Amino acid sequence: MKISISHSKGTKQYIISVAVVCLASFIGYFISDFAGYKVIAYILLVTVSLLSMFLDIVPVLLAACLSALIWDYFFIPPRFTFQVKTTEDALMLMMYFIIAMVNAVLTYKIRQAEKIARQKEEKANTVKLYNTLLNSLSHELRTPIATIIGATDTLQNSNSKLTAYNRVELIGEISKASFRLNQQVENLLNMSRLESGFIEPKNDWCDINELVYDVVKTIEENNISQNINISINPDIPLFKLDKGMLEQVIYNLLNNAAQYTPMNSTIAIMAINYADVLQIIIEDNGNGFPDEEIRDVFNKFYRLKGARTGGTGLGLSIVKGYTEAMGGTAHLENIKPHGARFTINIPAKTSYLKNLKNE
């Protein structure tokens, strides 16, 4: 049995064990006249048992020894002496001491076993998570890299045989693959920033109309099959928030909808101003999410059960992380008859003076 208690932690635990036993004894002293000294033994034994659930083994053993001495001196007749007159009381005192010590040791061992079991489970989950991430990344990174290598190799080795149209097409493939590769790296870097806890929003005046249309244009350059409908009041005010974070939030939500909704589905994006709160709603008429998995979709590396191969499970966790970094909330719900709706609420200062963008 390994005992390891730091000096400061050990001192605190010794103080707690002595104080709790003394408090239980003090209470027992006032009820001993009508409760009897045998009942006090049970009270002290329960006290030691409770301490053994929270403290290390040495402070608990100290509590067991101290409680036995206190019970003998203050409660077993004759009081205020360590002398025990009857054989029955002597046996009870000895049994009390043995039970208190055994209880302390067994409870400590159970706690240690539970701790080891938790550590093994956490390690297994970490390995599983690592393998999942590695498999996802190997697919997500290999595909664009293979496209870039294949296209550049064709351009280099067959340049004289290619028509102008072929060259433009290959360059376009390289551009798309590069963008996809960059997006995966950005997701990893963004998650790293969130995990570090040092990310801070850089607030500035932002035109929501302009931002949304720019993001939608970027999404549509990926040749998605879905239709994106934008519904934003042209007179919506400027919002003072982190434009980069909001762009990433909207991009990840639109990209997620484009990846996991059927072809020719409709994706709608709305931006509404509610008393210095920007509300972004992105909904689709796809298949929605399994009800039992909705609570997990914002978790890091989480992918829906039975989802198609690909994806790192970082997109929605970044949405949640960036939204909360800006002081907002992210919510997901299924809508009837079918589809899903993401609602982002971000508190921000507003202004209807468009020239503030240039300040």
CSV table of C-alpha atoms in Angstrom, one decimal:
chain,number,residue,atom,x,y,z
A,1,MET,CA,0.0,0.0,0.0
A,2,LYS,CA,1.6,3.2,-1.2
A,3,ILE,CA,1.2,6.3,1.0
A,4,SER,CA,2.0,9.7,-0.6
A,5,ILE,CA,0.8,12.8,1.1
A,6,SER,CA,2.3,16.2,0.3
A,7,HIS,CA,3.3,18.3,3.4
A,8,SER,CA,0.6,21.0,3.0
A,9,LYS,CA,-2.1,18.5,2.0
A,10,GLY,CA,-1.1,16.1,4.8
A,11,THR,CA,-1.2,18.8,7.5
A,12,LYS,CA,-4.6,19.9,6.4
A,13,GLN,CA,-5.9,16.4,6.4
A,14,TYR,CA,-4.5,15.7,9.9
A,15,ILE,CA,-6.2,18.9,11.2
A,16,ILE,CA,-9.5,17.9,9.6
A,17,SER,CA,-9.4,14.3,11.0
A,18,VAL,CA,-8.7,15.5,14.5
A,19,ALA,CA,-11.3,18.4,14.4
A,20,VAL,CA,-14.1,16.1,13.1
A,21,VAL,CA,-13.4,13.4,15.7
A,22,CYS,CA,-13.3,16.1,18.4
A,23,LEU,CA,-16.6,17.6,17.2
A,24,ALA,CA,-18.3,14.2,17.1
A,25,SER,CA,-17.0,13.5,20.6
A,26,PHE,CA,-18.2,16.9,21.8
A,27,ILE,CA,-21.7,16.3,20.5
A,28,GLY,CA,-21.7,12.7,21.9
A,29,TYR,CA,-20.7,14.0,25.4
A,30,PHE,CA,-23.9,16.0,25.7
A,31,ILE,CA,-26.1,13.1,24.6
A,32,SER,CA,-24.2,10.3,26.4
A,33,ASP,CA,-26.4,10.6,29.6
A,34,PHE,CA,-29.5,9.3,27.8
A,35,ALA,CA,-28.0,7.7,24.8
A,36,GLY,CA,-25.4,5.5,26.6
A,37,TYR,CA,-21.7,5.1,25.9
A,38,LYS,CA,-22.4,2.2,23.5
A,39,VAL,CA,-24.3,4.4,21.1
A,40,ILE,CA,-21.5,6.9,21.2
A,41,ALA,CA,-19.2,4.2,19.9
A,42,TYR,CA,-21.4,3.8,16.8
A,43,ILE,CA,-21.4,7.6,16.3
A,44,LEU,CA,-17.6,7.7,16.5
A,45,LEU,CA,-17.3,4.7,14.2
A,46,VAL,CA,-19.6,6.3,11.6
A,47,THR,CA,-17.4,9.5,11.9
A,48,VAL,CA,-14.3,7.5,11.1
A,49,SER,CA,-16.1,5.8,8.2
A,50,LEU,CA,-17.1,9.1,6.7
A,51,LEU,CA,-13.5,10.5,7.1
A,52,SER,CA,-12.1,7.4,5.3
A,53,MET,CA,-14.2,8.3,2.2
A,54,PHE,CA,-12.5,11.6,1.8
A,55,LEU,CA,-9.0,11.6,3.5
A,56,ASP,CA,-5.8,9.6,2.9
A,57,ILE,CA,-5.1,6.5,5.0
A,58,VAL,CA,-2.7,8.0,7.6
A,59,PRO,CA,-5.1,10.8,8.8
A,60,VAL,CA,-7.9,8.2,8.9
A,61,LEU,CA,-5.8,5.8,11.0
A,62,LEU,CA,-5.1,8.8,13.3
A,63,ALA,CA,-8.8,9.4,13.6
A,64,ALA,CA,-9.5,5.8,14.4
A,65,CYS,CA,-6.9,5.7,17.2
A,66,LEU,CA,-8.0,9.1,18.6
A,67,SER,CA,-11.7,8.1,18.6
A,68,ALA,CA,-10.9,4.9,20.4
A,69,LEU,CA,-8.9,6.8,23.1
A,70,ILE,CA,-11.6,9.4,23.4
A,71,TRP,CA,-14.3,6.8,23.8
A,72,ASP,CA,-12.3,5.0,26.5
A,73,TYR,CA,-11.4,8.1,28.4
A,74,PHE,CA,-14.7,10.2,28.2
A,75,PHE,CA,-17.4,7.6,27.8
A,76,ILE,CA,-16.5,4.1,29.1
A,77,PRO,CA,-17.1,3.8,32.9
A,78,PRO,CA,-15.3,4.9,34.9
A,79,ARG,CA,-15.1,8.2,33.1
A,80,PHE,CA,-12.0,10.4,32.8
A,81,THR,CA,-9.6,7.5,33.1
A,82,PHE,CA,-8.2,4.9,30.7
A,83,GLN,CA,-9.0,2.1,33.2
A,84,VAL,CA,-11.7,-0.4,31.9
A,85,LYS,CA,-13.3,-2.3,34.8
A,86,THR,CA,-15.4,-5.0,33.0
A,87,THR,CA,-14.2,-7.6,30.6
A,88,GLU,CA,-17.2,-6.8,28.3
A,89,ASP,CA,-16.1,-3.2,28.0
A,90,ALA,CA,-12.5,-4.2,27.4
A,91,LEU,CA,-13.6,-6.5,24.6
A,92,MET,CA,-15.8,-3.8,23.1
A,93,LEU,CA,-12.9,-1.3,23.2
A,94,MET,CA,-10.6,-3.8,21.5
A,95,MET,CA,-13.2,-4.7,18.9
A,96,TYR,CA,-14.0,-1.0,18.3
A,97,PHE,CA,-10.3,-0.3,17.7
A,98,ILE,CA,-9.9,-3.3,15.3
A,99,ILE,CA,-13.1,-2.4,13.4
A,100,ALA,CA,-12.2,1.2,13.1
A,101,MET,CA,-8.7,0.4,11.8
A,102,VAL,CA,-10.0,-2.3,9.3
A,103,ASN,CA,-12.8,-0.1,8.1
A,104,ALA,CA,-10.3,2.7,7.4
A,105,VAL,CA,-7.9,0.5,5.5
A,106,LEU,CA,-10.6,-1.3,3.5
A,107,THR,CA,-12.4,2.0,2.5
A,108,TYR,CA,-9.0,3.4,1.4
A,109,LYS,CA,-8.3,0.3,-0.7
A,110,ILE,CA,-11.7,0.5,-2.3
A,111,ARG,CA,-11.1,4.2,-3.2
A,112,GLN,CA,-7.7,3.3,-4.6
A,113,ALA,CA,-9.3,0.5,-6.7
A,114,GLU,CA,-12.0,2.9,-8.0
A,115,LYS,CA,-9.3,5.4,-8.9
A,116,ILE,CA,-7.3,2.9,-10.8
A,117,ALA,CA,-10.5,1.7,-12.6
A,118,ARG,CA,-11.3,5.3,-13.6
A,119,GLN,CA,-7.7,5.9,-14.8
A,120,LYS,CA,-7.9,2.7,-16.9
A,121,GLU,CA,-11.2,3.8,-18.4
A,122,GLU,CA,-10.0,7.3,-19.1
A,123,LYS,CA,-6.9,5.8,-20.8
A,124,ALA,CA,-9.0,3.5,-22.9
A,125,ASN,CA,-11.2,6.4,-23.9
A,126,THR,CA,-8.2,8.5,-24.8
A,127,VAL,CA,-6.7,5.7,-27.0
A,128,LYS,CA,-10.1,5.2,-28.6
A,129,LEU,CA,-10.4,9.0,-29.2
A,130,TYR,CA,-6.9,9.1,-30.6
A,131,ASN,CA,-7.5,6.3,-33.0
A,132,THR,CA,-10.8,7.9,-34.1
A,133,LEU,CA,-9.1,11.2,-34.7
A,134,LEU,CA,-6.1,9.6,-36.5
A,135,ASN,CA,-8.4,7.7,-38.8
A,136,SER,CA,-10.5,10.8,-39.6
A,137,LEU,CA,-7.5,12.9,-40.1
A,138,SER,CA,-5.8,10.4,-42.3
A,139,HIS,CA,-8.8,10.4,-44.6
A,140,GLU,CA,-9.5,14.1,-44.5
A,141,LEU,CA,-5.8,15.1,-45.1
A,142,ARG,CA,-4.9,12.3,-47.5
A,143,THR,CA,-7.7,13.1,-50.0
A,144,PRO,CA,-6.8,16.7,-50.7
A,145,ILE,CA,-3.1,16.0,-50.6
A,146,ALA,CA,-3.5,13.1,-53.2
A,147,THR,CA,-5.6,15.5,-55.4
A,148,ILE,CA,-2.9,18.2,-55.2
A,149,ILE,CA,-0.1,15.7,-56.0
A,150,GLY,CA,-2.0,14.1,-58.9
A,151,ALA,CA,-3.0,17.4,-60.5
A,152,THR,CA,0.5,19.0,-60.2
A,153,ASP,CA,2.1,15.8,-61.5
A,154,THR,CA,-0.2,15.9,-64.5
A,155,LEU,CA,0.6,19.6,-65.1
A,156,GLN,CA,4.3,18.9,-65.0
A,157,ASN,CA,4.5,15.8,-67.0
A,158,SER,CA,1.7,16.3,-69.6
A,159,ASN,CA,1.8,20.1,-70.0
A,160,SER,CA,2.3,20.0,-73.7
A,161,LYS,CA,-0.7,17.6,-74.3
A,162,LEU,CA,-3.1,19.5,-72.1
A,163,THR,CA,-5.6,22.0,-73.6
A,164,ALA,CA,-6.2,25.4,-71.9
A,165,TYR,CA,-9.4,24.1,-70.5
A,166,ASN,CA,-7.7,21.0,-69.0
A,167,ARG,CA,-5.1,23.2,-67.3
A,168,VAL,CA,-7.7,25.5,-65.9
A,169,GLU,CA,-9.7,22.5,-64.6
A,170,LEU,CA,-6.6,21.0,-62.9
A,171,ILE,CA,-5.7,24.3,-61.3
A,172,GLY,CA,-9.2,24.5,-60.0
A,173,GLU,CA,-8.9,21.1,-58.5
A,174,ILE,CA,-5.7,22.1,-56.8
A,175,SER,CA,-7.3,25.3,-55.5
A,176,LYS,CA,-10.3,23.3,-54.1
A,177,ALA,CA,-8.1,20.7,-52.5
A,178,SER,CA,-5.8,23.3,-51.0
A,179,PHE,CA,-8.8,25.1,-49.5
A,180,ARG,CA,-10.1,21.8,-48.0
A,181,LEU,CA,-6.6,21.0,-46.6
A,182,ASN,CA,-6.3,24.5,-45.2
A,183,GLN,CA,-9.8,24.2,-43.6
A,184,GLN,CA,-8.8,21.0,-41.8
A,185,VAL,CA,-5.6,22.6,-40.5
A,186,GLU,CA,-7.6,25.7,-39.4
A,187,ASN,CA,-10.0,23.5,-37.4
A,188,LEU,CA,-7.1,21.8,-35.6
A,189,LEU,CA,-5.5,25.1,-34.8
A,190,ASN,CA,-8.7,26.7,-33.7
A,191,MET,CA,-9.4,23.7,-31.4
A,192,SER,CA,-5.9,24.1,-30.0
A,193,ARG,CA,-6.5,27.8,-29.3
A,194,LEU,CA,-9.8,26.9,-27.5
A,195,GLU,CA,-8.2,24.2,-25.5
A,196,SER,CA,-5.4,26.5,-24.4
A,197,GLY,CA,-7.9,28.9,-22.8
A,198,PHE,CA,-6.1,32.0,-24.0
A,199,ILE,CA,-8.4,32.9,-26.9
A,200,GLU,CA,-9.9,36.3,-26.5
A,201,PRO,CA,-12.4,37.9,-29.0
A,202,LYS,CA,-11.1,41.0,-30.8
A,203,ASN,CA,-14.3,43.1,-31.1
A,204,ASP,CA,-14.8,45.6,-33.9
A,205,TRP,CA,-17.8,46.9,-35.9
A,206,CYS,CA,-19.1,44.3,-38.3
A,207,ASP,CA,-21.6,44.4,-41.1
A,208,ILE,CA,-23.6,41.1,-40.7
A,209,ASN,CA,-25.1,41.3,-44.3
A,210,GLU,CA,-21.6,41.6,-45.8
A,211,LEU,CA,-20.2,38.8,-43.6
A,212,VAL,CA,-22.9,36.3,-44.3
A,213,TYR,CA,-22.8,36.8,-48.0
A,214,ASP,CA,-19.0,36.4,-48.0
A,215,VAL,CA,-19.3,33.1,-46.1
A,216,VAL,CA,-22.1,31.8,-48.3
A,217,LYS,CA,-20.0,32.6,-51.4
A,218,THR,CA,-17.1,30.7,-50.0
A,219,ILE,CA,-19.3,27.7,-49.2
A,220,GLU,CA,-20.9,27.8,-52.7
A,221,GLU,CA,-17.4,27.7,-54.3
A,222,ASN,CA,-17.2,24.1,-53.0
A,223,ASN,CA,-19.8,23.2,-55.6
A,224,ILE,CA,-22.4,22.1,-53.0
A,225,SER,CA,-25.7,20.6,-54.3
A,226,GLN,CA,-27.9,22.4,-51.7
A,227,ASN,CA,-29.6,25.7,-52.1
A,228,ILE,CA,-28.8,28.4,-49.6
A,229,ASN,CA,-31.4,31.0,-48.8
A,230,ILE,CA,-30.4,34.2,-47.0
A,231,SER,CA,-32.9,36.2,-45.0
A,232,ILE,CA,-31.5,39.3,-43.4
A,233,ASN,CA,-33.0,42.8,-43.1
A,234,PRO,CA,-30.8,45.2,-45.1
A,235,ASP,CA,-31.3,47.7,-42.2
A,236,ILE,CA,-29.9,45.4,-39.5
A,237,PRO,CA,-27.4,47.4,-37.4
A,238,LEU,CA,-23.7,47.0,-37.2
A,239,PHE,CA,-22.6,44.7,-34.3
A,240,LYS,CA,-19.4,45.1,-32.3
A,241,LEU,CA,-17.9,41.6,-32.1
A,242,ASP,CA,-15.1,39.4,-33.3
A,243,LYS,CA,-15.6,39.1,-37.1
A,244,GLY,CA,-13.2,36.2,-37.6
A,245,MET,CA,-14.8,34.1,-34.9
A,246,LEU,CA,-18.3,34.7,-36.2
A,247,GLU,CA,-17.2,33.9,-39.8
A,248,GLN,CA,-15.8,30.6,-38.6
A,249,VAL,CA,-19.0,29.8,-36.6
A,250,ILE,CA,-21.2,30.5,-39.7
A,251,TYR,CA,-18.9,28.7,-42.1
A,252,ASN,CA,-18.8,25.6,-39.9
A,253,LEU,CA,-22.5,25.5,-39.5
A,254,LEU,CA,-23.2,25.9,-43.2
A,255,ASN,CA,-20.4,23.5,-44.1
A,256,ASN,CA,-21.9,20.9,-41.7
A,257,ALA,CA,-25.3,21.3,-43.3
A,258,ALA,CA,-23.9,21.0,-46.8
A,259,GLN,CA,-22.0,17.8,-45.9
A,260,TYR,CA,-24.8,16.0,-44.1
A,261,THR,CA,-28.1,17.0,-45.8
A,262,PRO,CA,-29.3,15.2,-49.0
A,263,MET,CA,-28.7,16.7,-52.4
A,264,ASN,CA,-30.9,19.6,-53.4
A,265,SER,CA,-31.9,20.3,-49.8
A,266,THR,CA,-32.5,23.8,-48.7
A,267,ILE,CA,-30.4,25.6,-46.1
A,268,ALA,CA,-31.7,28.8,-44.7
A,269,ILE,CA,-29.7,31.4,-42.8
A,270,MET,CA,-31.3,34.3,-40.9
A,271,ALA,CA,-29.8,37.1,-38.8
A,272,ILE,CA,-32.0,39.0,-36.3
A,273,ASN,CA,-31.4,41.8,-33.9
A,274,TYR,CA,-32.9,41.5,-30.4
A,275,ALA,CA,-32.0,44.4,-28.1
A,276,ASP,CA,-28.2,44.2,-28.4
A,277,VAL,CA,-28.3,40.5,-29.1
A,278,LEU,CA,-27.4,39.1,-32.5
A,279,GLN,CA,-29.3,35.9,-33.3
A,280,ILE,CA,-28.1,33.7,-36.2
A,281,ILE,CA,-30.4,30.9,-37.3
A,282,ILE,CA,-29.3,28.2,-39.7
A,283,GLU,CA,-31.8,25.5,-40.5
A,284,ASP,CA,-32.3,22.9,-43.2
A,285,ASN,CA,-34.9,20.5,-44.4
A,286,GLY,CA,-32.6,17.4,-44.2
A,287,ASN,CA,-33.0,14.4,-42.0
A,288,GLY,CA,-32.2,16.1,-38.7
A,289,PHE,CA,-30.3,14.6,-35.8
A,290,PRO,CA,-31.2,11.5,-33.7
A,291,ASP,CA,-32.8,12.8,-30.6
A,292,GLU,CA,-30.6,10.9,-28.2
A,293,GLU,CA,-27.4,12.4,-29.9
A,294,ILE,CA,-28.4,16.0,-30.0
A,295,ARG,CA,-26.8,16.7,-26.6
A,296,ASP,CA,-23.4,15.3,-27.8
A,297,VAL,CA,-23.0,17.0,-31.2
A,298,PHE,CA,-21.0,20.0,-29.8
A,299,ASN,CA,-18.6,17.7,-28.1
A,300,LYS,CA,-15.0,17.5,-29.4
A,301,PHE,CA,-14.4,14.8,-32.0
A,302,TYR,CA,-18.0,13.6,-31.7
A,303,ARG,CA,-19.4,12.1,-34.9
A,304,LEU,CA,-23.0,10.8,-35.3
A,305,LYS,CA,-23.3,7.0,-35.1
A,306,GLY,CA,-23.5,5.6,-38.6
A,307,ALA,CA,-22.2,8.8,-40.1
A,308,ARG,CA,-20.4,8.5,-43.4
A,309,THR,CA,-16.6,8.2,-43.4
A,310,GLY,CA,-14.8,11.5,-43.2
A,311,GLY,CA,-14.9,14.5,-40.9
A,312,THR,CA,-12.9,15.1,-37.7
A,313,GLY,CA,-15.8,16.0,-35.4
A,314,LEU,CA,-14.3,19.4,-34.7
A,315,GLY,CA,-16.6,21.7,-36.7
A,316,LEU,CA,-19.5,21.9,-34.2
A,317,SER,CA,-17.3,21.9,-31.1
A,318,ILE,CA,-15.5,25.0,-32.6
A,319,VAL,CA,-18.9,26.6,-33.2
A,320,LYS,CA,-19.7,26.1,-29.5
A,321,GLY,CA,-16.3,27.2,-28.3
A,322,TYR,CA,-16.1,30.4,-30.4
A,323,THR,CA,-19.7,31.3,-29.5
A,324,GLU,CA,-19.1,30.9,-25.8
A,325,ALA,CA,-15.8,32.9,-26.2
A,326,MET,CA,-17.9,35.8,-27.5
A,327,GLY,CA,-20.2,35.4,-24.5
A,328,GLY,CA,-23.0,33.7,-26.5
A,329,THR,CA,-24.8,30.4,-26.6
A,330,ALA,CA,-25.3,27.7,-29.3
A,331,HIS,CA,-28.4,25.6,-29.4
A,332,LEU,CA,-29.5,22.7,-31.7
A,333,GLU,CA,-33.0,21.3,-32.2
A,334,ASN,CA,-34.9,19.2,-34.7
A,335,ILE,CA,-37.7,20.9,-36.6
A,336,LYS,CA,-40.9,19.5,-38.0
A,337,PRO,CA,-41.7,17.8,-40.3
A,338,HIS,CA,-37.9,17.2,-40.7
A,339,GLY,CA,-34.7,19.0,-40.6
A,340,ALA,CA,-32.5,20.7,-38.0
A,341,ARG,CA,-32.1,24.2,-36.6
A,342,PHE,CA,-29.0,25.8,-35.1
A,343,THR,CA,-29.5,29.0,-33.1
A,344,ILE,CA,-26.6,31.2,-32.1
A,345,ASN,CA,-27.2,34.1,-29.7
A,346,ILE,CA,-24.4,36.6,-29.2
A,347,PRO,CA,-24.7,39.7,-27.0
A,348,ALA,CA,-23.0,42.7,-28.8
A,349,LYS,CA,-23.2,46.5,-29.0
A,350,THR,CA,-25.1,47.8,-32.0
A,351,SER,CA,-25.0,50.9,-34.1
A,352,TYR,CA,-26.9,52.1,-37.2
A,353,LEU,CA,-24.1,54.4,-38.2
A,354,LYS,CA,-22.6,52.5,-41.1
A,355,ASN,CA,-19.5,54.7,-41.2
A,356,LEU,CA,-18.4,53.2,-38.0
A,357,LYS,CA,-17.0,50.3,-40.0
A,358,ASN,CA,-14.2,52.5,-41.2
A,359,GLU,CA,-13.2,53.9,-37.8
